XYZ file of C-alpha atoms in Angstrom:
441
model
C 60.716 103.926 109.607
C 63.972 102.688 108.249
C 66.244 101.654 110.866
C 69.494 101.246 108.206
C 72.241 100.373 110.682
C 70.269 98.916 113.115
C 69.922 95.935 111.286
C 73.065 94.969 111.622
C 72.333 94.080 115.396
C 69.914 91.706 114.215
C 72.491 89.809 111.292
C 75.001 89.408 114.594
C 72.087 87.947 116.344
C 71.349 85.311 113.486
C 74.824 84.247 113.378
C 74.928 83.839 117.191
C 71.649 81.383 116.299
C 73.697 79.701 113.777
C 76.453 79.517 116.316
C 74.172 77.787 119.171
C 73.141 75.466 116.404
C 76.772 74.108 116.022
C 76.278 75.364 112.448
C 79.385 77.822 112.283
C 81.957 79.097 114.629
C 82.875 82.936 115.171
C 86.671 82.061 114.465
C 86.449 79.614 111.644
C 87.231 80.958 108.151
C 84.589 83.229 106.277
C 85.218 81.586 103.320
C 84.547 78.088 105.139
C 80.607 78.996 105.296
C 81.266 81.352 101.893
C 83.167 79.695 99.239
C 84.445 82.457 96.587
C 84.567 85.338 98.879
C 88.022 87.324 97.713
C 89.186 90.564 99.225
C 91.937 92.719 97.317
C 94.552 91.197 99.590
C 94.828 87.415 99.594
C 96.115 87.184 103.133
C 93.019 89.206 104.939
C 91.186 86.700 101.857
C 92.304 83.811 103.700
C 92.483 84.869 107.395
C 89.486 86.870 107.907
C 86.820 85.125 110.348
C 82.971 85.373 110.639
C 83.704 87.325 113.997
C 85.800 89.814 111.835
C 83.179 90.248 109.292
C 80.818 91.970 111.863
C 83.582 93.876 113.984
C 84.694 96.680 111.158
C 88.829 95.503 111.081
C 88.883 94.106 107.396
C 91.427 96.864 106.507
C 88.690 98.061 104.496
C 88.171 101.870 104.613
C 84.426 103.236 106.492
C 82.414 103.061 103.835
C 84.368 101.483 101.697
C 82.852 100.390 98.550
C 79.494 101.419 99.555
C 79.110 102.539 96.054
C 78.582 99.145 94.659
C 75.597 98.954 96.183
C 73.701 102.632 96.608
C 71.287 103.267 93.690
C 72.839 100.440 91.452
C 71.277 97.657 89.868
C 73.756 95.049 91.207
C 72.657 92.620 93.475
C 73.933 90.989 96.687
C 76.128 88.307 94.737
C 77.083 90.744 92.795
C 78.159 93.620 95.417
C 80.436 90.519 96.640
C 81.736 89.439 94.006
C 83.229 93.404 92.844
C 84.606 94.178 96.372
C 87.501 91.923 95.596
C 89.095 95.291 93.528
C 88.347 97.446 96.203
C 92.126 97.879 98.107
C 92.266 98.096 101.964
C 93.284 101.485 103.511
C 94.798 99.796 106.527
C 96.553 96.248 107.733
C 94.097 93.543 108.286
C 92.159 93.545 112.038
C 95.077 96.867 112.558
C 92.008 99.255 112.926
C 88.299 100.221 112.745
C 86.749 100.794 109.102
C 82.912 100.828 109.328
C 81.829 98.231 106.839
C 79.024 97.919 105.463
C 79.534 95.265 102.924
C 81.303 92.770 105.034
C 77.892 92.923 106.976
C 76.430 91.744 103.895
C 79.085 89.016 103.594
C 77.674 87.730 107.072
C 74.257 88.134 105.812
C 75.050 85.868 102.947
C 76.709 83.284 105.676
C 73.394 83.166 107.315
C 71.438 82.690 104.259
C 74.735 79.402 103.063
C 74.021 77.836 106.203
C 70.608 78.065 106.909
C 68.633 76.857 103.770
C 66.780 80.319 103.816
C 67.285 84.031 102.985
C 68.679 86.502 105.256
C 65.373 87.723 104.793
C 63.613 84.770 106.051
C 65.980 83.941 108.629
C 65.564 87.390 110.685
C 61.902 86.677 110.032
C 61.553 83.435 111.107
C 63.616 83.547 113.971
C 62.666 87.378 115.336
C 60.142 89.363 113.922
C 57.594 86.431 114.327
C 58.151 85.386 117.233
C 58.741 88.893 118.710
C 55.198 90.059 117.299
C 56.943 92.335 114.516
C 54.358 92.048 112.529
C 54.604 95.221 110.541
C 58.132 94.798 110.375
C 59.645 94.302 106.861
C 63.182 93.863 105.086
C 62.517 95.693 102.269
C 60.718 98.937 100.962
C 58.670 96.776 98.571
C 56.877 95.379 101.257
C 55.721 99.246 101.970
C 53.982 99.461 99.213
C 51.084 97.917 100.628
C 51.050 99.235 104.193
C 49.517 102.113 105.660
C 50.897 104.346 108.280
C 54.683 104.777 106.907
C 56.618 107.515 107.669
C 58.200 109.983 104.373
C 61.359 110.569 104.560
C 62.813 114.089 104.490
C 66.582 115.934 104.124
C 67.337 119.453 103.639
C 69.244 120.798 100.857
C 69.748 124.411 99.972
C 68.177 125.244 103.681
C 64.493 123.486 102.460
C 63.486 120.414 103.908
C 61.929 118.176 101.434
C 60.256 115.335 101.207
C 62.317 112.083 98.986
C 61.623 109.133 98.521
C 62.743 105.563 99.817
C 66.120 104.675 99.247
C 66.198 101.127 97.851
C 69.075 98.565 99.913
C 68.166 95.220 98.800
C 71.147 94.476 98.041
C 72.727 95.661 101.454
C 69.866 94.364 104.062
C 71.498 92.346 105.925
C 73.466 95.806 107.243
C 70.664 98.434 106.554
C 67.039 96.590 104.958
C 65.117 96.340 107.820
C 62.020 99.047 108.368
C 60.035 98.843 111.654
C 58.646 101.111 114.356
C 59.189 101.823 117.979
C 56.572 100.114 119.202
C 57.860 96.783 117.336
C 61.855 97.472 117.878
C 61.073 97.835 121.622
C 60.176 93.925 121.449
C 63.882 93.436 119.963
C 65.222 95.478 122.934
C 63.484 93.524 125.380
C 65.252 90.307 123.663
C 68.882 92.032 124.029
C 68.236 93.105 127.419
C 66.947 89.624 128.432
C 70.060 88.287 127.147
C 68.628 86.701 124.196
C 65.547 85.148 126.063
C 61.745 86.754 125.470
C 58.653 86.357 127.493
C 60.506 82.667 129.054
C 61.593 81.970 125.105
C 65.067 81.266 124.589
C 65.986 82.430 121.077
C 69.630 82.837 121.553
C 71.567 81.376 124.661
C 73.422 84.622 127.161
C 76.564 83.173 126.410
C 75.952 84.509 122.622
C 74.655 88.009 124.147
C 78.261 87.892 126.321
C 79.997 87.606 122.927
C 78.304 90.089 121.112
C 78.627 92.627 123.626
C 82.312 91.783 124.021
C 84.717 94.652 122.483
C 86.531 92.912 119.106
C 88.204 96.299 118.007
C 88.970 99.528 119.452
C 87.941 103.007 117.974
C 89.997 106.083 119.030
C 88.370 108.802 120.980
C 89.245 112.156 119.292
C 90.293 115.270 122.229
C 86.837 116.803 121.362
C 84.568 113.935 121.961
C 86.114 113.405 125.585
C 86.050 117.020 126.613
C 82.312 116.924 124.621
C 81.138 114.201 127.016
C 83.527 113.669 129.948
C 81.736 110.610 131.335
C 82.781 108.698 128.365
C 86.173 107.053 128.875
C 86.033 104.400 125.681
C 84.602 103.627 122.379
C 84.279 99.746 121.080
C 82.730 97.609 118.474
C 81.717 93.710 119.235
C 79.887 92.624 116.761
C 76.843 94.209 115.590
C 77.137 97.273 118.471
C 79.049 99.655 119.429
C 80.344 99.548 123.101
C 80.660 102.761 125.332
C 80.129 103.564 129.267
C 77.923 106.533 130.386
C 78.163 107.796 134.029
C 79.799 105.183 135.066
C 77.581 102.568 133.266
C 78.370 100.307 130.376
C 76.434 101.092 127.287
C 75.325 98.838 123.817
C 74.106 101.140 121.009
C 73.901 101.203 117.396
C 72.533 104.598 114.373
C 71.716 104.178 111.468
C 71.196 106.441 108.770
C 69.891 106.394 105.394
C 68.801 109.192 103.027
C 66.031 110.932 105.028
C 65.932 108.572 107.917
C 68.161 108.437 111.223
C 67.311 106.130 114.136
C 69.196 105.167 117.824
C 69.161 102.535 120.107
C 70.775 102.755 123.514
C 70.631 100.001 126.154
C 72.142 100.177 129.616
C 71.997 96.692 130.534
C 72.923 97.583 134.223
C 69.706 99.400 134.502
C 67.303 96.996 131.753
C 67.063 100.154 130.323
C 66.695 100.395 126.349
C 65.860 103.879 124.306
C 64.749 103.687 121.055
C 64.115 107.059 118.493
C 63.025 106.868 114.961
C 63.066 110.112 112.749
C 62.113 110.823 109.258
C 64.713 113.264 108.604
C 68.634 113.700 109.033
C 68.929 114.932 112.658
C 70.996 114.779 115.668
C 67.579 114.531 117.289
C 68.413 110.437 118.034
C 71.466 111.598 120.031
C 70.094 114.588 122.134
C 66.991 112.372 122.891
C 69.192 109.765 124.160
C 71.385 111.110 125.956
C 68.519 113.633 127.846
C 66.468 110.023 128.443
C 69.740 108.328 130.462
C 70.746 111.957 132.464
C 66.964 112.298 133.543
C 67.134 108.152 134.683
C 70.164 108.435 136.219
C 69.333 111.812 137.957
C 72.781 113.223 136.838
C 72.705 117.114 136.527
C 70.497 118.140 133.020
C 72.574 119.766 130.107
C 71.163 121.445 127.119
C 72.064 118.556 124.874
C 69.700 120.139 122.219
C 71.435 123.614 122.465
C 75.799 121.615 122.395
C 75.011 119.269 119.625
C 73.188 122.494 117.683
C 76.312 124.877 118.110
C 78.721 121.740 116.971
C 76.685 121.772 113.754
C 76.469 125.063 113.227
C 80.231 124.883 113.530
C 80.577 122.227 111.087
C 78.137 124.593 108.409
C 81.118 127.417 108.899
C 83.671 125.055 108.301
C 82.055 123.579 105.161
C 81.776 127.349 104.384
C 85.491 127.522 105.043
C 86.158 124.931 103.215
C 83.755 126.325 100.007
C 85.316 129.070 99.729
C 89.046 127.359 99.571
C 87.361 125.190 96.397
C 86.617 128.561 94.699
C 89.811 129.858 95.687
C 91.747 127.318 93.769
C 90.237 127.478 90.314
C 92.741 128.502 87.872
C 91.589 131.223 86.121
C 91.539 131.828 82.418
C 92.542 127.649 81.211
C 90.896 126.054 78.362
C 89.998 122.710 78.160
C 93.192 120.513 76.541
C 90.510 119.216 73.869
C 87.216 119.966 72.366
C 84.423 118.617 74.317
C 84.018 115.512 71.927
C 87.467 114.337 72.987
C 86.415 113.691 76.201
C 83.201 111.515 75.145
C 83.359 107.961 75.252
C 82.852 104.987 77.686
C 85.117 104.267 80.344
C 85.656 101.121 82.686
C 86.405 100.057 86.284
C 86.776 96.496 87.251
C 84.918 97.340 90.849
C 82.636 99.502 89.948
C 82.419 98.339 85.959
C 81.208 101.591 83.560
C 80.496 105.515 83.398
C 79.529 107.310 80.067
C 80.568 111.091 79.176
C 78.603 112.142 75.728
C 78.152 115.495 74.395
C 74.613 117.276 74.840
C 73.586 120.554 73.984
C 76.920 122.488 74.166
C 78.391 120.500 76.964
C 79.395 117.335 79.002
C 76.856 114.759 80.725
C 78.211 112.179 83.074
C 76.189 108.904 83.723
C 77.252 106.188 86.002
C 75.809 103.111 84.281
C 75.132 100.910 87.209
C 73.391 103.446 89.331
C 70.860 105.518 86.846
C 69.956 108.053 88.852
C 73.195 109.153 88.681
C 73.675 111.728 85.906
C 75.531 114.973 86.338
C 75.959 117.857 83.699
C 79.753 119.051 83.948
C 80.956 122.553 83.528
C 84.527 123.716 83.041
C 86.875 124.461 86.255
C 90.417 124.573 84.824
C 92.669 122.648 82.831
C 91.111 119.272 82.299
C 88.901 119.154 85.302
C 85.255 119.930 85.246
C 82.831 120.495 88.132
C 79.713 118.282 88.266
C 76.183 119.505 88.891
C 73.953 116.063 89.489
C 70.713 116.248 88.561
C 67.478 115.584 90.613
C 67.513 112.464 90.113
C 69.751 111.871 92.627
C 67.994 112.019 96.499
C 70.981 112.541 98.612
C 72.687 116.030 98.678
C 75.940 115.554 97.103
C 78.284 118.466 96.985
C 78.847 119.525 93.174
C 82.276 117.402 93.172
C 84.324 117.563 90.179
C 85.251 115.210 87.277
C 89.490 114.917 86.253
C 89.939 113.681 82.938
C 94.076 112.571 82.756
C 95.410 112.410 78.933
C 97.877 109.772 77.096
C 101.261 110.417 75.740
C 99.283 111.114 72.486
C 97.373 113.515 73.812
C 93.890 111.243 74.106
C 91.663 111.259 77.154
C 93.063 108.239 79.191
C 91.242 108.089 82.705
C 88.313 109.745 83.956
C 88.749 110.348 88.164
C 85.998 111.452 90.471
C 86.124 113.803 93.117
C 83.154 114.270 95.231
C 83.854 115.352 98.859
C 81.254 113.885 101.019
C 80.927 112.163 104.727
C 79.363 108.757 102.924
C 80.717 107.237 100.164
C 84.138 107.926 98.476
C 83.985 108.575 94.753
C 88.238 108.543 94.720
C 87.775 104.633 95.181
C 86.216 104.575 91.132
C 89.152 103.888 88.902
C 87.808 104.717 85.518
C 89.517 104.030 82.107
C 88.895 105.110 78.752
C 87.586 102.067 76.425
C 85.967 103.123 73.030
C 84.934 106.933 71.835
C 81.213 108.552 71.648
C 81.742 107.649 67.728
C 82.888 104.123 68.551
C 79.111 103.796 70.290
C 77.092 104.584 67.953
């Protein structure tokens, strides 16, 4: 199974090695261990520490730029080097924005100051000596094994199988793929405080500081009255920190198209749960949270039966939300130019180029540095055009809708992107118009 998220546990864990070592320091520089590194904003650029890399506060938005690296061809280096364009949402260490790439900064630490690949380094240093022997940091090394679970989603009300998602260039917060017999070694290592059958891999005093809260995320009205016992919601670094019944609790998802997994310790109780699913559930949660009620011998709820009506909820409000979409299309507009006008390449510095040619009557969108992403567009109103991605793409994007702004003269300018979805934000792509269809060819 994929474990996405989870890995990021285990990039925390080689810095902490890296840290015993006298290698780095959690507060020293990022850009002392990774020379070149440039955020948007030259202050967080020249502030921002190894510890804030892996506690989500870079002012960065959740998910921010996650883009760069989904279904493109870019590489790690590269996925660095474009998040400099990417502009922060929020003051610097002012408040939580999941990150993915910043884990992927940290990854790239490891790999600076050890000699050896992140890849290498979470090998050398866990799976081995853990026994994960089946345990791999990249889909590629699938290819050959046996016993691998498919992933599956749902779209349209079908569950279907998809394949692998490919994060090479994001492993060091999302690459690794295990099972539950193999992460169940890694939970014994956290809940021994970084020592394993008498081996010391990383001292306590590096478990202390990685299960130490760094940043503080709010706890909405509904999630407190959802699950009273809960009183606060942290990040240290590389886990998310929470208390359950009166017990403190480390625990990390991860999700990745067709795969969800969660791990839960209660250090209090050495007690760690681990659930791996091929398909995009709440099943993780509900498992969880049944596992610690029936240890704990707290009174049972019908976890399955809450978390099911909250979705069901959230299907009415996308619904809702549907029909507001349809509700707002202008009626009776024409496009400002033929279809040709709007052909032509444009340009982002972060996310560098999308095409829009002409085919068969209408407009095709392609997103150069991601392939699979092609999407025929159909008139809405005005200069806006709704997007219909092909099957090419695995994960279930709404239809979103493409914006094309004009010039004083009346030419297509800038091409904007507007595809509502809980993952990755398609309003960060600045595109501008460079050279016409014509121009191409």
């Amino acid at each position: 199974f994929a474990i996405a998220s989870n890995s990021k546990a285990f990039t925390a864990a080689a810095l902490a090695i890296l840290v015993d070592e006298g290698r780095i320091k959690w507060d020293d520089p990022a850009t002392k261990y990774l020379p070149g590194f440039q955020l948007y904003d030259p202050y967080a650029t020249r502030e921002l520490t190894v510890r804030d890399l892996i506690s989500h506060r870079s002012g960065l938005a959740t998910f921010g730029g996650d883009l760069l690296w989904y279904e493109t061809t870019y590489d790690r280096n590269e996925v660095l080097r474009r998040i400099r364009y990417l502009k922060p949402t929020s003051s610097f260490r002012s408040r939580y924005g999941y990150q993915n790439i910043m884990f992927l900064a940290a990854g790239q630490i490891v790999a600076n100051m050890s000699g050896k690949s992140w890849d290498e380094f979470v090998r050398e240093h866990f799976f081995v000596p853990l026994g994960m022997n089946r345990t791999v940091t990249s889909i590629r090394d699938l290819k050959n094994m046996d016993d691998v679970a498919t992933p599956h989603n749902e779209v349209d009300g079908r569950v279907r199988a998809i394949h692998y998602s490919n994060v090479d260039a994001v492993g060091p917060a999302a690459g690794i793929n295990t099972s539950v017999a193999e992460l169940a070694q890694w939970i014994r290592l956290q809940l021994g405080r970084g020592t394993y059958n008498g081996k010391q891999i990383f001292s306590s005093a590096r478990s202390h500081d990685m299960w130490s809260p760094n940043t503080i995320i709010p706890l909405s009205e509904a999630s407190e009255k959802f699950n009273p016992t809960r009183h606060f919601n942290l990040y240290g670094m590389g886990w998310f920190l929470s208390d359950y019944q009166g017990r403190k609790v480390a625990s990390h998802s991860g999700g990745l198209d067709g795969m969800v997994s969660q791990v839960a310790l209660m250090p209090e109780e050495n007690l760690g749960v681990v659930v791996l699913t091929n398909s995009e559930t709440a099943l993780g949660t509900i498992l969880v949270n049944k596992v610690f009620d029936t240890f704990l011998g707290v009174p049972a709820r019908d976890w399955s039966a809450e978390i099911m009506a909250r979705v069901k909820q959230g299907e009415a409000a996308d619904k809702v939300e549907e029909q507001k979409i349809e509700a707002s299309r202008v009626p009776n507009t024409k496009p400002s130019l033929a279809l040709a006008g709007y052909t032509g390449t444009f340009t982002g510095e972060m996310y560098g180029d999308a095409r829009v040619t002409e085919e068969n009557g209408h407009l095709v969108l392609r997103l150069v540095a991601a392939p699979n992403f092609v999407g025929d567009l159909e008139h809405w109103h005005y200069d806006t055009f709704r997007i219909k991605w092909r099957d090419s793409i695995v994960y279930p994007f709404p239809k979103g809708f493409v914006t094309f702004t004009l010039s004083p003269e009346g030419k297509v300018d800038q091409l904007k992107l507007d595809v509502p979805n809980p993952d990755f934000d398609f309003k960060e792509l600045e595109f501008h118009h460079i050279e016409s269809s014509s121009a191409q060819k």
